[in-house]
PDB file of C-alpha atoms in Angstrom:
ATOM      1  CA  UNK A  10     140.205  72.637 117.224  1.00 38.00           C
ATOM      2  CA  UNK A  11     142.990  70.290 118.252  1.00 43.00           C
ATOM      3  CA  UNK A  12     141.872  69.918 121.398  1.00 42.00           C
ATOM      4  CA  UNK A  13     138.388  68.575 120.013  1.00 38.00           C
ATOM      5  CA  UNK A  14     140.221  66.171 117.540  1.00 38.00           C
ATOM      6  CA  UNK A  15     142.209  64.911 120.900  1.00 41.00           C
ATOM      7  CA  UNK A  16     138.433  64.366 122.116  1.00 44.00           C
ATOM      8  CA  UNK A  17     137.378  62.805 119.675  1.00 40.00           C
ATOM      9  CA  UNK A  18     140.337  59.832 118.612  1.00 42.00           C
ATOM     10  CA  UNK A  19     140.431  59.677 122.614  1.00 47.00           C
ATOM     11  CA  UNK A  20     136.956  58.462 122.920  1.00 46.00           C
ATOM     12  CA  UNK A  21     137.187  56.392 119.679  1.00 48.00           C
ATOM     13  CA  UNK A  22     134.479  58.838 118.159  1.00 46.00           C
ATOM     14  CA  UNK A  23     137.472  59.478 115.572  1.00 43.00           C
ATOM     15  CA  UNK A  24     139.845  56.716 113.892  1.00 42.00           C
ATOM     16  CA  UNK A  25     142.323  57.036 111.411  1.00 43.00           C
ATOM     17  CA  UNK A  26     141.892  53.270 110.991  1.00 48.00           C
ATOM     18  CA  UNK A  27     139.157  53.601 109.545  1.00 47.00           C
ATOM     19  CA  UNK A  28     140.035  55.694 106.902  1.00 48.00           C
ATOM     20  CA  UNK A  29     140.336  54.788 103.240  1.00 55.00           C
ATOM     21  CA  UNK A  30     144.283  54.452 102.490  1.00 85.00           C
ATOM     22  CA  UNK A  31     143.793  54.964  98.974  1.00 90.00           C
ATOM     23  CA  UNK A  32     140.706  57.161  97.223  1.00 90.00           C
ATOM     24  CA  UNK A  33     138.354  54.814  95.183  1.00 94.00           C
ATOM     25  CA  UNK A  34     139.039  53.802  91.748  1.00 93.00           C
ATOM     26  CA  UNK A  35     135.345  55.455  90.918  1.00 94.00           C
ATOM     27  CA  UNK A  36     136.659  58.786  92.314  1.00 94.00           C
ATOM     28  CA  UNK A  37     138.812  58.746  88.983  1.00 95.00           C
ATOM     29  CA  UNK A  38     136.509  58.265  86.217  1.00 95.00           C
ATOM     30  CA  UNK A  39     135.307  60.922  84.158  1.00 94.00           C
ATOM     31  CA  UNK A  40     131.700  61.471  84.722  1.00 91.00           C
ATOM     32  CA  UNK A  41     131.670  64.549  82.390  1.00 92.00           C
ATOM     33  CA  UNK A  42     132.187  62.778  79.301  1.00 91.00           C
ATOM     34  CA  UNK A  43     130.202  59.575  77.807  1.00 94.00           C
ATOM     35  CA  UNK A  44     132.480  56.975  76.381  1.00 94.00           C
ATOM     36  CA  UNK A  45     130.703  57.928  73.098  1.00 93.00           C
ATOM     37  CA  UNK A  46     132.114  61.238  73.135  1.00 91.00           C
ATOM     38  CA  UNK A  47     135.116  60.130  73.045  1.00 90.00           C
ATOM     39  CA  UNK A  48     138.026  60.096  70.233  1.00 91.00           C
ATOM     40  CA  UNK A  49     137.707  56.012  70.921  1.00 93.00           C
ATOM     41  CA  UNK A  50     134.554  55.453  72.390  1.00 94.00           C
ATOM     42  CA  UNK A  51     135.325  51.588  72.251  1.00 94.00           C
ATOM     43  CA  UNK A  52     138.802  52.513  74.235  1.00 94.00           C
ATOM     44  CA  UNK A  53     136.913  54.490  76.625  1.00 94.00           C
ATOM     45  CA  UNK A  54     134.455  52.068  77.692  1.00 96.00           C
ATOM     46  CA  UNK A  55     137.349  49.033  77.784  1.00 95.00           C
ATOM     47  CA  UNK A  56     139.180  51.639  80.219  1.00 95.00           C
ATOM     48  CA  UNK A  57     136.556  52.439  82.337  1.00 96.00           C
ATOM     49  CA  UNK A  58     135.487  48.552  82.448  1.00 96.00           C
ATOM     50  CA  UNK A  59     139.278  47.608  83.476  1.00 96.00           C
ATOM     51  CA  UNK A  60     139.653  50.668  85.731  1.00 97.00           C
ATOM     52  CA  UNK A  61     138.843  49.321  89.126  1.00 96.00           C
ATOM     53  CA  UNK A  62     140.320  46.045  89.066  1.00 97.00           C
ATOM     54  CA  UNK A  63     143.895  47.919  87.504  1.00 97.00           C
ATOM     55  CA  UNK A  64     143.439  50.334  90.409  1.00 97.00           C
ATOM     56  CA  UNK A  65     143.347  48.293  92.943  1.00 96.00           C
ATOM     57  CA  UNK A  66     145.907  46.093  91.649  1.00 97.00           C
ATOM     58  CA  UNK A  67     148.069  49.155  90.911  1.00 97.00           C
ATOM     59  CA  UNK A  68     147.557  49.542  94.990  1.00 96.00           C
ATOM     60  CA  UNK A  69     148.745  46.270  95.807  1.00 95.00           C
ATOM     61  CA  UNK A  70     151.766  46.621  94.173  1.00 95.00           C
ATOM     62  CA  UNK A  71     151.802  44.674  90.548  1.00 96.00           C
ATOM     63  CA  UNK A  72     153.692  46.810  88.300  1.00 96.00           C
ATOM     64  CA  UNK A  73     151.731  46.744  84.935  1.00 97.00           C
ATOM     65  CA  UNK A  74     148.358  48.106  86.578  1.00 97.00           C
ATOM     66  CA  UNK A  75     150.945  50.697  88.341  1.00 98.00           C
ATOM     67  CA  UNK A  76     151.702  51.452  84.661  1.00 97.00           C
ATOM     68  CA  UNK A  77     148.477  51.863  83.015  1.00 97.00           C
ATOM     69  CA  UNK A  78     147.027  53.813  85.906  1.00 98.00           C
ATOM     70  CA  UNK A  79     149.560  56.280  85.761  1.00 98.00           C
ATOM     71  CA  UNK A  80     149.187  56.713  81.832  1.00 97.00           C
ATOM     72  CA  UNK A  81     145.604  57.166  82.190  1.00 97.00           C
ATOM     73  CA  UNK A  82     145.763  60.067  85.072  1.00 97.00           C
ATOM     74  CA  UNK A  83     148.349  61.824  82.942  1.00 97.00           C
ATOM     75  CA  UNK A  84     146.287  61.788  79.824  1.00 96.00           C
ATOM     76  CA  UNK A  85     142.714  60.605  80.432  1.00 95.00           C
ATOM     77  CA  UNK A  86     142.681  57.305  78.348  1.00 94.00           C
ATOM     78  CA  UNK A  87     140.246  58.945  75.818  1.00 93.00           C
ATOM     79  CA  UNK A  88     138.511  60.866  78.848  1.00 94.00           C
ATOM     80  CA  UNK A  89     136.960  57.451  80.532  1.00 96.00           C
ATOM     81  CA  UNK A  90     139.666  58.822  83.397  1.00 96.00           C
ATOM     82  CA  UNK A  91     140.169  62.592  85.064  1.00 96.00           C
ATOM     83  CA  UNK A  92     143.289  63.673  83.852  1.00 95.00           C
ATOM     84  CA  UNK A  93     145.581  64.309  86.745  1.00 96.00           C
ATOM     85  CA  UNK A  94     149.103  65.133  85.616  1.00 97.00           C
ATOM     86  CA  UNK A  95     150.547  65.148  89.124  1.00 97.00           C
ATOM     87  CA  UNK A  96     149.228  62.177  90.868  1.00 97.00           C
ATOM     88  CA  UNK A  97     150.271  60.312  87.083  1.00 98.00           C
ATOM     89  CA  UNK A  98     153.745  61.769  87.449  1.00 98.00           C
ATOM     90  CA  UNK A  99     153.845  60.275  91.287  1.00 98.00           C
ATOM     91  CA  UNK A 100     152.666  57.452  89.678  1.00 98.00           C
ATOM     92  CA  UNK A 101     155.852  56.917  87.661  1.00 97.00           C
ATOM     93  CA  UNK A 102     157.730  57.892  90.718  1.00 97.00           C
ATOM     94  CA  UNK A 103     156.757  55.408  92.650  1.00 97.00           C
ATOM     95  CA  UNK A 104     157.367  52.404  89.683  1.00 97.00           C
ATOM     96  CA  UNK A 105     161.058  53.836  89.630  1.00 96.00           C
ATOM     97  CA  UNK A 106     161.410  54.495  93.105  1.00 94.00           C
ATOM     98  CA  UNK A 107     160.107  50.740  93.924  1.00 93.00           C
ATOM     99  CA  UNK A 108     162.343  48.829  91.477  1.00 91.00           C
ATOM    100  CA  UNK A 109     160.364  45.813  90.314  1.00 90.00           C
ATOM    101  CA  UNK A 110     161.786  43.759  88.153  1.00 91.00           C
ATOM    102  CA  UNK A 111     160.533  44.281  84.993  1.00 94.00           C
ATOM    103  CA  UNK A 112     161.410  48.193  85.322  1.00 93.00           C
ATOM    104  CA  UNK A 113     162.615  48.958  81.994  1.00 95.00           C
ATOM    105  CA  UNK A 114     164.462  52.179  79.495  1.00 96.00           C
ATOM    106  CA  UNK A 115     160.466  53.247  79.430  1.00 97.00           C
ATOM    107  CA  UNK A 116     159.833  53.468  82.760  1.00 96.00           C
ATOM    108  CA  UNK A 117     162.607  56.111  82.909  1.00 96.00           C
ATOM    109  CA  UNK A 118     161.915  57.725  79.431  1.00 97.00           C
ATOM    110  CA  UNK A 119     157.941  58.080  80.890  1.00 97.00           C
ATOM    111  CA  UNK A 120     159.259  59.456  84.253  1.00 97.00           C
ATOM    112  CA  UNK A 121     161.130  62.476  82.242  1.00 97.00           C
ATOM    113  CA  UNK A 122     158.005  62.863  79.905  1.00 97.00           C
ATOM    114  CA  UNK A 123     155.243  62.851  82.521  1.00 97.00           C
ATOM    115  CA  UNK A 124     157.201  64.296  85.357  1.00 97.00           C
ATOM    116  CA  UNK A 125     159.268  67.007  83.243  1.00 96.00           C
ATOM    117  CA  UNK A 126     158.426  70.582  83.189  1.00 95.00           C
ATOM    118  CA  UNK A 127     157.009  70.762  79.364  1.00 94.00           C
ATOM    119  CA  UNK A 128     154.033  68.647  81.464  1.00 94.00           C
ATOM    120  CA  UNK A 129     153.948  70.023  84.945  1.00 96.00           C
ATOM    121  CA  UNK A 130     155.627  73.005  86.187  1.00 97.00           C
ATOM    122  CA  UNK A 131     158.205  72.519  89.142  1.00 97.00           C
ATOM    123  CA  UNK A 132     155.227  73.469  92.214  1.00 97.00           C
ATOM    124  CA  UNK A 133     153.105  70.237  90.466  1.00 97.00           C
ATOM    125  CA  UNK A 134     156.300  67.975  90.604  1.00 97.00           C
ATOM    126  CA  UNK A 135     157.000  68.658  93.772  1.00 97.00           C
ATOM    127  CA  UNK A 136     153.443  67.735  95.096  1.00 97.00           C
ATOM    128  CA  UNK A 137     153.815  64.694  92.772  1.00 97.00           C
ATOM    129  CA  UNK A 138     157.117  64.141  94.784  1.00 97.00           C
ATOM    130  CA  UNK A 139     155.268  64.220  98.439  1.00 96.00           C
ATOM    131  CA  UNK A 140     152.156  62.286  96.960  1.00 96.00           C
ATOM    132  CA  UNK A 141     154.910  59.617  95.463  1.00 96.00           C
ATOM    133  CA  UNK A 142     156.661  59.115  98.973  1.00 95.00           C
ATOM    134  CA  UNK A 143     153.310  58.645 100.542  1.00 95.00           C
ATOM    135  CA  UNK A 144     152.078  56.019  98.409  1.00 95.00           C
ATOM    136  CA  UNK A 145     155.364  54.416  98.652  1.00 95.00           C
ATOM    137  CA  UNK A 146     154.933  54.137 102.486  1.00 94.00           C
ATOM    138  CA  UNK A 147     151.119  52.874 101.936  1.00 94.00           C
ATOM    139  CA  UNK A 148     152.934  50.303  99.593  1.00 93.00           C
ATOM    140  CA  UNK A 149     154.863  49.566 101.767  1.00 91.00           C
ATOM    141  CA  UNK A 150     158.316  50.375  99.882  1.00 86.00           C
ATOM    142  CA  UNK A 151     161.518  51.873 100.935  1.00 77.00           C
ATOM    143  CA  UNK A 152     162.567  54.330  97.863  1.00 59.00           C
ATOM    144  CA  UNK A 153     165.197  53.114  96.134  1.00 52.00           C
ATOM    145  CA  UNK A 154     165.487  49.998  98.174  1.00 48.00           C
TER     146      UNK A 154
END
């Protein structure tokens, strides 16, 4: 098997450089629930509206979107998001790890919420560790620099 994979990036058949750094923003929305299903159907639909242009904002960097996509994977946003405790927990990681400026008291008070063990057990934080120092490198971040 590794000797085809050597075959095919040698020939170019293959390229990591091609690959999508980050999944797509539509990979996250909840396609098993209608916005009208929803505790706050006109939340939902705002959410799902916003989601893309947050994502990809969140993946460039800007703090707030970094924010708001990491509170919806942890709880949904009124299901217009999959839940996804552990990629929101490396979510927070990464805002405290990268030290913006406007990091605040909440920042740190979410990172012990999201990331504790009353919501994810110590095997989920530590894949929400190793997803968090990946996405730091694709942001291009040093943790704790």
């Amino acid at each position: 098997m590794q000797l085809l994979l050597a075959g095919l990036f040698a020939c170019g058949c293959v390229s990591l450089v091609d690959a999508p750094l980050w999944p797509a923003a539509e990979s996250y929305v909840n396609a098993t629930t209608e916005c009208s299903q929803s505790g706050d159907p006109g939340n939902c639909r705002h959410t799902r509206d916003a989601w893309k242009s947050e994502y990809d904002a969140a993946t460039a960097g800007k703090y707030q979107d970094q924010r708001n996509v990491a509170f919806c994977l942890s709880t949904g946003c009124d299901n217009a998001i999959q839940a996804d405790k552990i990629r929101g927990c490396a979510w927070r990681i990464v805002i405290v790890n990268s030290r913006p400026a406007e990091l605040d008291s909440t920042d740190a008070a979410n990172l012990k919420h999201f990331c504790g063990s009353a919501y994810v057990d110590p095997v989920g934080r530590r894949a929400a560790e190793v997803q968090a120092k990946t996405m730091l490198e694709l942001l291009g971040v040093r943790p704790g620099a």
